[in-house]
mmCIF file with all atom_site columns, C-alpha atoms in Angstrom:
data_model
loop_
_atom_site.group_PDB
_atom_site.id
_atom_site.type_symbol
_atom_site.label_atom_id
_atom_site.label_alt_id
_atom_site.label_comp_id
_atom_site.label_asym_id
_atom_site.label_entity_id
_atom_site.label_seq_id
_atom_site.pdbx_PDB_ins_code
_atom_site.Cartn_x
_atom_site.Cartn_y
_atom_site.Cartn_z
_atom_site.occupancy
_atom_site.B_iso_or_equiv
_atom_site.pdbx_formal_charge
_atom_site.auth_seq_id
_atom_site.auth_comp_id
_atom_site.auth_asym_id
_atom_site.auth_atom_id
_atom_site.pdbx_PDB_model_num
ATOM 1   C CA . MET Y 1 1   ? 96.550  56.727  111.223 1.00 0.00 ? 1   MET Y CA 1
ATOM 2   C CA . PHE Y 1 2   ? 97.061  54.169  109.381 1.00 0.00 ? 2   PHE Y CA 1
ATOM 3   C CA . GLU Y 1 3   ? 94.291  52.312  110.536 1.00 0.00 ? 3   GLU Y CA 1
ATOM 4   C CA . THR Y 1 4   ? 91.562  55.324  109.810 1.00 0.00 ? 4   THR Y CA 1
ATOM 5   C CA . ALA Y 1 5   ? 93.443  55.284  106.309 1.00 0.00 ? 5   ALA Y CA 1
ATOM 6   C CA . ILE Y 1 6   ? 92.030  51.213  105.579 1.00 0.00 ? 6   ILE Y CA 1
ATOM 7   C CA . LYS Y 1 7   ? 88.686  51.635  106.659 1.00 0.00 ? 7   LYS Y CA 1
ATOM 8   C CA . LEU Y 1 8   ? 87.911  55.209  104.863 1.00 0.00 ? 8   LEU Y CA 1
ATOM 9   C CA . THR Y 1 9   ? 88.964  52.734  101.703 1.00 0.00 ? 9   THR Y CA 1
ATOM 10  C CA . GLU Y 1 10  ? 85.834  50.167  102.950 1.00 0.00 ? 10  GLU Y CA 1
ATOM 11  C CA . LEU Y 1 11  ? 83.584  53.149  102.665 1.00 0.00 ? 11  LEU Y CA 1
ATOM 12  C CA . PRO Y 1 12  ? 81.674  54.234  99.410  1.00 0.00 ? 12  PRO Y CA 1
ATOM 13  C CA . TRP Y 1 13  ? 83.334  55.213  96.767  1.00 0.00 ? 13  TRP Y CA 1
ATOM 14  C CA . ALA Y 1 14  ? 80.522  58.862  96.425  1.00 0.00 ? 14  ALA Y CA 1
ATOM 15  C CA . THR Y 1 15  ? 81.916  59.001  100.399 1.00 0.00 ? 15  THR Y CA 1
ATOM 16  C CA . VAL Y 1 16  ? 85.325  58.784  99.538  1.00 0.00 ? 16  VAL Y CA 1
ATOM 17  C CA . LEU Y 1 17  ? 85.260  61.166  96.695  1.00 0.00 ? 17  LEU Y CA 1
ATOM 18  C CA . THR Y 1 18  ? 83.296  63.025  98.710  1.00 0.00 ? 18  THR Y CA 1
ATOM 19  C CA . LEU Y 1 19  ? 85.565  63.238  101.813 1.00 0.00 ? 19  LEU Y CA 1
ATOM 20  C CA . ALA Y 1 20  ? 88.194  64.284  99.098  1.00 0.00 ? 20  ALA Y CA 1
ATOM 21  C CA . ALA Y 1 21  ? 87.507  66.505  96.857  1.00 0.00 ? 21  ALA Y CA 1
ATOM 22  C CA . GLY Y 1 22  ? 85.613  68.501  99.720  1.00 0.00 ? 22  GLY Y CA 1
ATOM 23  C CA . TYR Y 1 23  ? 89.105  68.574  101.701 1.00 0.00 ? 23  TYR Y CA 1
ATOM 24  C CA . CYS Y 1 24  ? 90.499  69.572  97.769  1.00 0.00 ? 24  CYS Y CA 1
ATOM 25  C CA . GLY Y 1 25  ? 88.156  72.224  97.960  1.00 0.00 ? 25  GLY Y CA 1
ATOM 26  C CA . TYR Y 1 26  ? 88.349  73.348  101.480 1.00 0.00 ? 26  TYR Y CA 1
ATOM 27  C CA . PHE Y 1 27  ? 92.365  73.764  101.133 1.00 0.00 ? 27  PHE Y CA 1
ATOM 28  C CA . VAL Y 1 28  ? 91.814  75.138  97.733  1.00 0.00 ? 28  VAL Y CA 1
ATOM 29  C CA . ALA Y 1 29  ? 89.951  78.096  99.391  1.00 0.00 ? 29  ALA Y CA 1
ATOM 30  C CA . HIS Y 1 30  ? 91.567  78.882  102.631 1.00 0.00 ? 30  HIS Y CA 1
ATOM 31  C CA . VAL Y 1 31  ? 95.046  78.128  102.342 1.00 0.00 ? 31  VAL Y CA 1
ATOM 32  C CA . GLY Y 1 32  ? 97.191  80.287  104.159 1.00 0.00 ? 32  GLY Y CA 1
ATOM 33  C CA . ALA Y 1 33  ? 94.460  81.425  106.116 1.00 0.00 ? 33  ALA Y CA 1
ATOM 34  C CA . ARG Y 1 34  ? 94.136  77.720  108.124 1.00 0.00 ? 34  ARG Y CA 1
ATOM 35  C CA . SER Y 1 35  ? 96.129  78.061  110.778 1.00 0.00 ? 35  SER Y CA 1
ATOM 36  C CA . HIS Y 1 36  ? 92.700  78.638  113.376 1.00 0.00 ? 36  HIS Y CA 1
ATOM 37  C CA . HIS Y 1 37  ? 90.839  76.746  111.886 1.00 0.00 ? 37  HIS Y CA 1
ATOM 38  C CA . GLN Y 1 38  ? 88.702  74.643  114.268 1.00 0.00 ? 38  GLN Y CA 1
ATOM 39  C CA . THR Y 1 39  ? 88.317  70.396  113.912 1.00 0.00 ? 39  THR Y CA 1
ATOM 40  C CA . ALA Y 1 40  ? 84.686  71.853  113.142 1.00 0.00 ? 40  ALA Y CA 1
ATOM 41  C CA . ASP Y 1 41  ? 86.625  74.200  110.567 1.00 0.00 ? 41  ASP Y CA 1
ATOM 42  C CA . VAL Y 1 42  ? 87.343  71.480  108.916 1.00 0.00 ? 42  VAL Y CA 1
ATOM 43  C CA . VAL Y 1 43  ? 84.920  68.564  109.287 1.00 0.00 ? 43  VAL Y CA 1
ATOM 44  C CA . PHE Y 1 44  ? 82.207  70.715  107.463 1.00 0.00 ? 44  PHE Y CA 1
ATOM 45  C CA . GLY Y 1 45  ? 83.945  72.948  104.656 1.00 0.00 ? 45  GLY Y CA 1
ATOM 46  C CA . THR Y 1 46  ? 85.385  69.437  103.604 1.00 0.00 ? 46  THR Y CA 1
ATOM 47  C CA . LEU Y 1 47  ? 81.545  69.510  103.534 1.00 0.00 ? 47  LEU Y CA 1
ATOM 48  C CA . ALA Y 1 48  ? 80.700  71.826  102.276 1.00 0.00 ? 48  ALA Y CA 1
ATOM 49  C CA . PHE Y 1 49  ? 82.907  72.023  99.429  1.00 0.00 ? 49  PHE Y CA 1
ATOM 50  C CA . GLY Y 1 50  ? 82.374  67.864  98.937  1.00 0.00 ? 50  GLY Y CA 1
ATOM 51  C CA . PHE Y 1 51  ? 79.115  68.117  98.489  1.00 0.00 ? 51  PHE Y CA 1
ATOM 52  C CA . TRP Y 1 52  ? 78.765  70.346  94.856  1.00 0.00 ? 52  TRP Y CA 1
ATOM 53  C CA . GLY Y 1 53  ? 82.237  67.723  93.587  1.00 0.00 ? 53  GLY Y CA 1
ATOM 54  C CA . LEU Y 1 54  ? 79.421  64.399  94.397  1.00 0.00 ? 54  LEU Y CA 1
ATOM 55  C CA . PHE Y 1 55  ? 77.110  66.583  92.727  1.00 0.00 ? 55  PHE Y CA 1
ATOM 56  C CA . ALA Y 1 56  ? 78.855  66.849  90.201  1.00 0.00 ? 56  ALA Y CA 1
ATOM 57  C CA . TYR Y 1 57  ? 80.585  63.038  90.097  1.00 0.00 ? 57  TYR Y CA 1
ATOM 58  C CA . GLN Y 1 58  ? 76.163  62.198  90.552  1.00 0.00 ? 58  GLN Y CA 1
ATOM 59  C CA . TYR Y 1 59  ? 75.352  64.967  87.752  1.00 0.00 ? 59  TYR Y CA 1
ATOM 60  C CA . PHE Y 1 60  ? 78.339  63.293  85.063  1.00 0.00 ? 60  PHE Y CA 1
ATOM 61  C CA . GLN Y 1 61  ? 77.471  60.139  85.867  1.00 0.00 ? 61  GLN Y CA 1
ATOM 62  C CA . ALA Y 1 62  ? 73.796  59.416  85.478  1.00 0.00 ? 62  ALA Y CA 1
ATOM 63  C CA . PRO Y 1 63  ? 72.432  57.454  82.690  1.00 0.00 ? 63  PRO Y CA 1
ATOM 64  C CA . ASP Y 1 64  ? 70.412  60.552  81.939  1.00 0.00 ? 64  ASP Y CA 1
ATOM 65  C CA . ARG Y 1 65  ? 72.160  63.173  81.276  1.00 0.00 ? 65  ARG Y CA 1
ATOM 66  C CA . LEU Y 1 66  ? 76.628  63.372  80.887  1.00 0.00 ? 66  LEU Y CA 1
ATOM 67  C CA . ASN Y 1 67  ? 76.780  59.245  81.229  1.00 0.00 ? 67  ASN Y CA 1
ATOM 68  C CA . LEU Y 1 68  ? 80.090  59.207  81.753  1.00 0.00 ? 68  LEU Y CA 1
ATOM 69  C CA . GLY Y 1 69  ? 82.637  56.912  82.346  1.00 0.00 ? 69  GLY Y CA 1
ATOM 70  C CA . PRO Y 1 70  ? 82.926  56.435  86.799  1.00 0.00 ? 70  PRO Y CA 1
ATOM 71  C CA . VAL Y 1 71  ? 86.668  57.839  85.339  1.00 0.00 ? 71  VAL Y CA 1
ATOM 72  C CA . PRO Y 1 72  ? 85.834  61.195  84.168  1.00 0.00 ? 72  PRO Y CA 1
ATOM 73  C CA . ALA Y 1 73  ? 82.761  61.262  86.084  1.00 0.00 ? 73  ALA Y CA 1
ATOM 74  C CA . SER Y 1 74  ? 85.275  61.336  89.362  1.00 0.00 ? 74  SER Y CA 1
ATOM 75  C CA . VAL Y 1 75  ? 87.769  63.644  88.093  1.00 0.00 ? 75  VAL Y CA 1
ATOM 76  C CA . SER Y 1 76  ? 85.314  65.988  87.085  1.00 0.00 ? 76  SER Y CA 1
ATOM 77  C CA . GLY Y 1 77  ? 83.408  66.123  90.956  1.00 0.00 ? 77  GLY Y CA 1
ATOM 78  C CA . PHE Y 1 78  ? 87.478  66.351  92.089  1.00 0.00 ? 78  PHE Y CA 1
ATOM 79  C CA . ALA Y 1 79  ? 88.057  69.658  89.721  1.00 0.00 ? 79  ALA Y CA 1
ATOM 80  C CA . VAL Y 1 80  ? 84.742  71.208  90.371  1.00 0.00 ? 80  VAL Y CA 1
ATOM 81  C CA . SER Y 1 81  ? 84.876  71.259  94.259  1.00 0.00 ? 81  SER Y CA 1
ATOM 82  C CA . ILE Y 1 82  ? 88.892  72.916  94.260  1.00 0.00 ? 82  ILE Y CA 1
ATOM 83  C CA . GLY Y 1 83  ? 87.696  75.417  90.992  1.00 0.00 ? 83  GLY Y CA 1
ATOM 84  C CA . LEU Y 1 84  ? 85.009  76.709  93.632  1.00 0.00 ? 84  LEU Y CA 1
ATOM 85  C CA . GLY Y 1 85  ? 88.027  77.081  96.038  1.00 0.00 ? 85  GLY Y CA 1
ATOM 86  C CA . GLY Y 1 86  ? 90.131  79.038  94.002  1.00 0.00 ? 86  GLY Y CA 1
ATOM 87  C CA . ALA Y 1 87  ? 86.817  80.402  93.249  1.00 0.00 ? 87  ALA Y CA 1
ATOM 88  C CA . TRP Y 1 88  ? 86.636  81.329  96.873  1.00 0.00 ? 88  TRP Y CA 1
ATOM 89  C CA . SER Y 1 89  ? 89.703  81.939  97.354  1.00 0.00 ? 89  SER Y CA 1
ATOM 90  C CA . GLY Y 1 90  ? 89.383  84.425  94.895  1.00 0.00 ? 90  GLY Y CA 1
ATOM 91  C CA . PHE Y 1 91  ? 87.095  86.117  95.035  1.00 0.00 ? 91  PHE Y CA 1
ATOM 92  C CA . GLY Y 1 92  ? 84.536  84.385  96.409  1.00 0.00 ? 92  GLY Y CA 1
ATOM 93  C CA . ARG Y 1 93  ? 84.914  85.307  100.300 1.00 0.00 ? 93  ARG Y CA 1
ATOM 94  C CA . ARG Y 1 94  ? 84.988  88.816  99.285  1.00 0.00 ? 94  ARG Y CA 1
ATOM 95  C CA . TRP Y 1 95  ? 82.765  89.273  97.551  1.00 0.00 ? 95  TRP Y CA 1
ATOM 96  C CA . PHE Y 1 96  ? 80.821  87.824  100.350 1.00 0.00 ? 96  PHE Y CA 1
ATOM 97  C CA . ASP Y 1 97  ? 82.336  89.967  103.416 1.00 0.00 ? 97  ASP Y CA 1
ATOM 98  C CA . ARG Y 1 98  ? 81.576  93.196  100.765 1.00 0.00 ? 98  ARG Y CA 1
ATOM 99  C CA . PHE Y 1 99  ? 77.453  91.715  101.360 1.00 0.00 ? 99  PHE Y CA 1
ATOM 100 C CA . LEU Y 1 100 ? 77.389  91.064  104.622 1.00 0.00 ? 100 LEU Y CA 1
ATOM 101 C CA . ARG Y 1 101 ? 78.710  94.390  105.262 1.00 0.00 ? 101 ARG Y CA 1
ATOM 102 C CA . ARG Y 1 102 ? 76.380  96.045  102.599 1.00 0.00 ? 102 ARG Y CA 1
ATOM 103 C CA . ILE Y 1 103 ? 73.534  94.490  103.860 1.00 0.00 ? 103 ILE Y CA 1
ATOM 104 C CA . GLY Y 1 104 ? 74.230  95.289  107.543 1.00 0.00 ? 104 GLY Y CA 1
ATOM 105 C CA . VAL Y 1 105 ? 75.271  91.753  109.004 1.00 0.00 ? 105 VAL Y CA 1
ATOM 106 C CA . THR Y 1 106 ? 77.911  92.418  110.714 1.00 0.00 ? 106 THR Y CA 1
ATOM 107 C CA . LEU Y 1 107 ? 81.567  94.466  109.936 1.00 0.00 ? 107 LEU Y CA 1
ATOM 108 C CA . ARG Y 1 108 ? 83.850  91.772  111.155 1.00 0.00 ? 108 ARG Y CA 1
ATOM 109 C CA . ASP Y 1 109 ? 85.665  89.122  108.814 1.00 0.00 ? 109 ASP Y CA 1
ATOM 110 C CA . ASP Y 1 110 ? 87.382  85.964  110.686 1.00 0.00 ? 110 ASP Y CA 1
ATOM 111 C CA . CYS Y 1 111 ? 90.808  86.845  110.330 1.00 0.00 ? 111 CYS Y CA 1
ATOM 112 C CA . PRO Y 1 112 ? 91.635  85.864  113.392 1.00 0.00 ? 112 PRO Y CA 1
ATOM 113 C CA . SER Y 1 113 ? 94.265  89.033  113.626 1.00 0.00 ? 113 SER Y CA 1
ATOM 114 C CA . ALA Y 1 114 ? 94.999  91.996  111.103 1.00 0.00 ? 114 ALA Y CA 1
ATOM 115 C CA . TRP Y 1 115 ? 98.761  89.950  110.654 1.00 0.00 ? 115 TRP Y CA 1
ATOM 116 C CA . ALA Y 1 116 ? 96.549  87.246  108.930 1.00 0.00 ? 116 ALA Y CA 1
ATOM 117 C CA . ALA Y 1 117 ? 94.827  89.520  107.123 1.00 0.00 ? 117 ALA Y CA 1
ATOM 118 C CA . LEU Y 1 118 ? 97.875  90.601  104.868 1.00 0.00 ? 118 LEU Y CA 1
ATOM 119 C CA . GLY Y 1 119 ? 97.759  88.303  101.642 1.00 0.00 ? 119 GLY Y CA 1
ATOM 120 C CA . ARG Y 1 120 ? 94.251  88.176  102.264 1.00 0.00 ? 120 ARG Y CA 1
ATOM 121 C CA . ASP Y 1 121 ? 93.450  89.492  98.647  1.00 0.00 ? 121 ASP Y CA 1
ATOM 122 C CA . PRO Y 1 122 ? 94.985  88.535  95.893  1.00 0.00 ? 122 PRO Y CA 1
ATOM 123 C CA . ASN Y 1 123 ? 94.278  91.833  94.059  1.00 0.00 ? 123 ASN Y CA 1
ATOM 124 C CA . VAL Y 1 124 ? 96.522  93.491  96.301  1.00 0.00 ? 124 VAL Y CA 1
ATOM 125 C CA . VAL Y 1 125 ? 100.078 94.110  95.594  1.00 0.00 ? 125 VAL Y CA 1
ATOM 126 C CA . MET Y 1 126 ? 102.482 95.366  97.629  1.00 0.00 ? 126 MET Y CA 1
ATOM 127 C CA . THR Y 1 127 ? 104.827 97.741  96.398  1.00 0.00 ? 127 THR Y CA 1
ATOM 128 C CA . GLN Y 1 128 ? 107.496 99.043  98.958  1.00 0.00 ? 128 GLN Y CA 1
ATOM 129 C CA . LEU Y 1 129 ? 109.018 97.419  102.601 1.00 0.00 ? 129 LEU Y CA 1
ATOM 130 C CA . THR Y 1 130 ? 109.438 98.883  106.522 1.00 0.00 ? 130 THR Y CA 1
ATOM 131 C CA . VAL Y 1 131 ? 110.510 97.023  109.491 1.00 0.00 ? 131 VAL Y CA 1
ATOM 132 C CA . LYS Y 1 132 ? 111.732 99.069  112.729 1.00 0.00 ? 132 LYS Y CA 1
ATOM 133 C CA . LEU Y 1 133 ? 113.905 96.632  114.581 1.00 0.00 ? 133 LEU Y CA 1
ATOM 134 C CA . SER Y 1 134 ? 113.082 95.701  117.835 1.00 0.00 ? 134 SER Y CA 1
ATOM 135 C CA . CYS Y 1 135 ? 116.688 97.226  118.161 1.00 0.00 ? 135 CYS Y CA 1
ATOM 136 C CA . GLY Y 1 136 ? 116.059 100.077 116.357 1.00 0.00 ? 136 GLY Y CA 1
ATOM 137 C CA . ASP Y 1 137 ? 117.944 99.301  112.738 1.00 0.00 ? 137 ASP Y CA 1
ATOM 138 C CA . ILE Y 1 138 ? 115.337 99.950  110.137 1.00 0.00 ? 138 ILE Y CA 1
ATOM 139 C CA . TYR Y 1 139 ? 115.027 97.485  106.599 1.00 0.00 ? 139 TYR Y CA 1
ATOM 140 C CA . LEU Y 1 140 ? 113.906 98.484  103.681 1.00 0.00 ? 140 LEU Y CA 1
ATOM 141 C CA . THR Y 1 141 ? 112.590 96.700  100.735 1.00 0.00 ? 141 THR Y CA 1
ATOM 142 C CA . ASP Y 1 142 ? 112.458 99.779  98.125  1.00 0.00 ? 142 ASP Y CA 1
ATOM 143 C CA . ASP Y 1 143 ? 111.169 98.553  95.512  1.00 0.00 ? 143 ASP Y CA 1
ATOM 144 C CA . LEU Y 1 144 ? 109.579 94.622  95.969  1.00 0.00 ? 144 LEU Y CA 1
ATOM 145 C CA . SER Y 1 145 ? 108.598 93.947  92.695  1.00 0.00 ? 145 SER Y CA 1
ATOM 146 C CA . ARG Y 1 146 ? 112.106 93.442  92.390  1.00 0.00 ? 146 ARG Y CA 1
ATOM 147 C CA . PHE Y 1 147 ? 111.674 89.693  94.286  1.00 0.00 ? 147 PHE Y CA 1
ATOM 148 C CA . LYS Y 1 148 ? 108.220 88.435  93.172  1.00 0.00 ? 148 LYS Y CA 1
ATOM 149 C CA . ASP Y 1 149 ? 110.382 86.026  91.348  1.00 0.00 ? 149 ASP Y CA 1
ATOM 150 C CA . MET Y 1 150 ? 112.303 84.750  93.380  1.00 0.00 ? 150 MET Y CA 1
ATOM 151 C CA . PRO Y 1 151 ? 111.916 82.625  96.949  1.00 0.00 ? 151 PRO Y CA 1
ATOM 152 C CA . ASN Y 1 152 ? 109.806 83.851  98.856  1.00 0.00 ? 152 ASN Y CA 1
ATOM 153 C CA . GLY Y 1 153 ? 109.754 86.360  97.789  1.00 0.00 ? 153 GLY Y CA 1
ATOM 154 C CA . PRO Y 1 154 ? 108.584 89.387  97.529  1.00 0.00 ? 154 PRO Y CA 1
ATOM 155 C CA . CYS Y 1 155 ? 108.727 88.648  100.631 1.00 0.00 ? 155 CYS Y CA 1
ATOM 156 C CA . THR Y 1 156 ? 106.876 86.185  103.850 1.00 0.00 ? 156 THR Y CA 1
ATOM 157 C CA . PHE Y 1 157 ? 104.638 86.821  107.069 1.00 0.00 ? 157 PHE Y CA 1
ATOM 158 C CA . GLY Y 1 158 ? 105.104 83.542  108.479 1.00 0.00 ? 158 GLY Y CA 1
ATOM 159 C CA . GLY Y 1 159 ? 101.775 82.508  110.953 1.00 0.00 ? 159 GLY Y CA 1
ATOM 160 C CA . ALA Y 1 160 ? 103.625 83.451  113.847 1.00 0.00 ? 160 ALA Y CA 1
ATOM 161 C CA . GLY Y 1 161 ? 104.336 87.378  113.318 1.00 0.00 ? 161 GLY Y CA 1
ATOM 162 C CA . ASP Y 1 162 ? 108.026 86.352  111.711 1.00 0.00 ? 162 ASP Y CA 1
ATOM 163 C CA . MET Y 1 163 ? 108.924 86.880  108.134 1.00 0.00 ? 163 MET Y CA 1
ATOM 164 C CA . ILE Y 1 164 ? 111.186 87.392  105.307 1.00 0.00 ? 164 ILE Y CA 1
ATOM 165 C CA . MET Y 1 165 ? 112.356 90.524  103.113 1.00 0.00 ? 165 MET Y CA 1
ATOM 166 C CA . PHE Y 1 166 ? 114.941 91.365  100.640 1.00 0.00 ? 166 PHE Y CA 1
ATOM 167 C CA . VAL Y 1 167 ? 116.905 94.606  102.261 1.00 0.00 ? 167 VAL Y CA 1
ATOM 168 C CA . THR Y 1 168 ? 118.411 96.647  99.863  1.00 0.00 ? 168 THR Y CA 1
ATOM 169 C CA . HIS Y 1 169 ? 118.523 99.191  102.584 1.00 0.00 ? 169 HIS Y CA 1
ATOM 170 C CA . VAL Y 1 170 ? 119.453 99.709  106.151 1.00 0.00 ? 170 VAL Y CA 1
ATOM 171 C CA . CYS Y 1 171 ? 119.300 102.783 108.799 1.00 0.00 ? 171 CYS Y CA 1
ATOM 172 C CA . TYR Y 1 172 ? 121.084 101.630 111.576 1.00 0.00 ? 172 TYR Y CA 1
ATOM 173 C CA . ALA Y 1 173 ? 119.012 102.640 115.493 1.00 0.00 ? 173 ALA Y CA 1
ATOM 174 C CA . ASP Y 1 174 ? 123.089 105.249 116.202 1.00 0.00 ? 174 ASP Y CA 1
ATOM 175 C CA . SER Y 1 175 ? 121.481 106.839 112.042 1.00 0.00 ? 175 SER Y CA 1
ATOM 176 C CA . GLU Y 1 176 ? 118.987 108.864 110.397 1.00 0.00 ? 176 GLU Y CA 1
ATOM 177 C CA . VAL Y 1 177 ? 120.362 107.665 106.925 1.00 0.00 ? 177 VAL Y CA 1
ATOM 178 C CA . PHE Y 1 178 ? 119.814 104.774 105.097 1.00 0.00 ? 178 PHE Y CA 1
ATOM 179 C CA . GLU Y 1 179 ? 122.235 103.065 103.163 1.00 0.00 ? 179 GLU Y CA 1
ATOM 180 C CA . GLY Y 1 180 ? 122.207 100.854 99.970  1.00 0.00 ? 180 GLY Y CA 1
ATOM 181 C CA . VAL Y 1 181 ? 123.703 96.778  100.917 1.00 0.00 ? 181 VAL Y CA 1
ATOM 182 C CA . ASP Y 1 182 ? 126.046 95.790  99.179  1.00 0.00 ? 182 ASP Y CA 1
ATOM 183 C CA . MET Y 1 183 ? 123.916 93.328  96.113  1.00 0.00 ? 183 MET Y CA 1
ATOM 184 C CA . SER Y 1 184 ? 127.716 92.954  93.675  1.00 0.00 ? 184 SER Y CA 1
ATOM 185 C CA . ALA Y 1 185 ? 127.200 88.872  93.860  1.00 0.00 ? 185 ALA Y CA 1
ATOM 186 C CA . ALA Y 1 186 ? 123.102 89.034  93.439  1.00 0.00 ? 186 ALA Y CA 1
ATOM 187 C CA . GLU Y 1 187 ? 124.616 88.457  89.925  1.00 0.00 ? 187 GLU Y CA 1
ATOM 188 C CA . LYS Y 1 188 ? 126.474 84.878  90.571  1.00 0.00 ? 188 LYS Y CA 1
ATOM 189 C CA . LEU Y 1 189 ? 125.710 84.786  93.818  1.00 0.00 ? 189 LEU Y CA 1
ATOM 190 C CA . GLY Y 1 190 ? 121.379 84.789  94.188  1.00 0.00 ? 190 GLY Y CA 1
ATOM 191 C CA . TYR Y 1 191 ? 119.918 87.265  95.428  1.00 0.00 ? 191 TYR Y CA 1
ATOM 192 C CA . GLU Y 1 192 ? 119.863 87.731  100.467 1.00 0.00 ? 192 GLU Y CA 1
ATOM 193 C CA . ALA Y 1 193 ? 116.939 87.053  101.923 1.00 0.00 ? 193 ALA Y CA 1
ATOM 194 C CA . THR Y 1 194 ? 115.998 88.291  105.418 1.00 0.00 ? 194 THR Y CA 1
ATOM 195 C CA . TYR Y 1 195 ? 114.958 85.915  108.310 1.00 0.00 ? 195 TYR Y CA 1
ATOM 196 C CA . ILE Y 1 196 ? 113.781 88.261  111.177 1.00 0.00 ? 196 ILE Y CA 1
ATOM 197 C CA . PRO Y 1 197 ? 111.953 86.598  114.586 1.00 0.00 ? 197 PRO Y CA 1
ATOM 198 C CA . LYS Y 1 198 ? 108.702 87.967  115.448 1.00 0.00 ? 198 LYS Y CA 1
ATOM 199 C CA . GLU Y 1 199 ? 110.905 88.902  118.891 1.00 0.00 ? 199 GLU Y CA 1
ATOM 200 C CA . GLN Y 1 200 ? 112.812 90.905  116.800 1.00 0.00 ? 200 GLN Y CA 1
ATOM 201 C CA . ILE Y 1 201 ? 110.148 93.467  115.351 1.00 0.00 ? 201 ILE Y CA 1
ATOM 202 C CA . ALA Y 1 202 ? 109.034 96.098  116.426 1.00 0.00 ? 202 ALA Y CA 1
ATOM 203 C CA . ARG Y 1 203 ? 106.928 97.031  113.824 1.00 0.00 ? 203 ARG Y CA 1
ATOM 204 C CA . VAL Y 1 204 ? 105.664 97.085  109.645 1.00 0.00 ? 204 VAL Y CA 1
ATOM 205 C CA . GLU Y 1 205 ? 104.743 99.952  107.560 1.00 0.00 ? 205 GLU Y CA 1
ATOM 206 C CA . PHE Y 1 206 ? 104.648 99.588  104.331 1.00 0.00 ? 206 PHE Y CA 1
ATOM 207 C CA . ARG Y 1 207 ? 102.939 100.972 101.160 1.00 0.00 ? 207 ARG Y CA 1
ATOM 208 C CA . GLN Y 1 208 ? 100.600 98.742  98.863  1.00 0.00 ? 208 GLN Y CA 1
ATOM 209 C CA . THR Y 1 209 ? 98.408  99.017  95.118  1.00 0.00 ? 209 THR Y CA 1
ATOM 210 C CA . ARG Y 1 210 ? 95.435  97.473  93.600  1.00 0.00 ? 210 ARG Y CA 1
ATOM 211 C CA . ARG Y 1 211 ? 96.068  94.863  91.069  1.00 0.00 ? 211 ARG Y CA 1
ATOM 212 C CA . ALA Y 1 212 ? 94.796  95.348  87.501  1.00 0.00 ? 212 ALA Y CA 1
ATOM 213 C CA . SER Y 1 213 ? 91.070  93.145  87.023  1.00 0.00 ? 213 SER Y CA 1
ATOM 214 C CA . LEU Y 1 214 ? 91.300  90.801  85.454  1.00 0.00 ? 214 LEU Y CA 1
ATOM 215 C CA . LEU Y 1 215 ? 88.421  92.217  82.561  1.00 0.00 ? 215 LEU Y CA 1
ATOM 216 C CA . ARG Y 1 216 ? 91.469  95.106  82.359  1.00 0.00 ? 216 ARG Y CA 1
ATOM 217 C CA . ARG Y 1 217 ? 94.175  93.105  81.823  1.00 0.00 ? 217 ARG Y CA 1
ATOM 218 C CA . ALA Y 1 218 ? 92.473  90.905  79.814  1.00 0.00 ? 218 ALA Y CA 1
ATOM 219 C CA . ASN Y 1 219 ? 91.187  94.219  77.483  1.00 0.00 ? 219 ASN Y CA 1
ATOM 220 C CA . TRP Y 1 220 ? 88.419  92.899  77.051  1.00 0.00 ? 220 TRP Y CA 1
ATOM 221 C CA . ARG Y 1 221 ? 86.279  96.142  77.639  1.00 0.00 ? 221 ARG Y CA 1
ATOM 222 C CA . ARG Y 1 222 ? 87.447  97.104  73.641  1.00 0.00 ? 222 ARG Y CA 1
ATOM 223 C CA . ILE Y 1 223 ? 86.400  93.514  72.818  1.00 0.00 ? 223 ILE Y CA 1
ATOM 224 C CA . MET Y 1 224 ? 82.896  94.366  74.351  1.00 0.00 ? 224 MET Y CA 1
#
């Protein structure tokens, strides 16, 4: 691998920029959703975002355009690739899926499982989480917003099917009543996070709502 890295540095700068900026854009576009991608997905995804980074680099460096130096032009190329990746992750993928469904091309998306689809839409916020274990116990987080600023908060759905949650109430298998978890030490030691392996999860239930749009949060409608 070290020899491969050395060979890459011997390539023309435009090629190195295309690959580096393209991969950064691809990474940002699919962060948290790359576990099912194949080699071809990585290669062509890198080239797709790298093309726009190279285009920006050539545009900003062209004498008849902005005529920037190689360093500012390279930084601009990186910024364009990463910005497009962020736009694709934030709303581009969602809008494109809706477009394909509306014109009748397909009703499917690229998610390999329903578990992988959780958290894919950044405008959807989970508000409550309930997990039933294989032993019959039920864990509840009554208000996920309480733990949004915690590490791994407010909850984490692992790619292997495992998860991390902050349990506030427990209903044991031999009971029908939820009991509150003692959190008296949270102020001094922090909230206790619970890791649950995939094999112990029998069912997951959650409530979710849609986050206010950026325009609404910025009150742009009032300004306009």
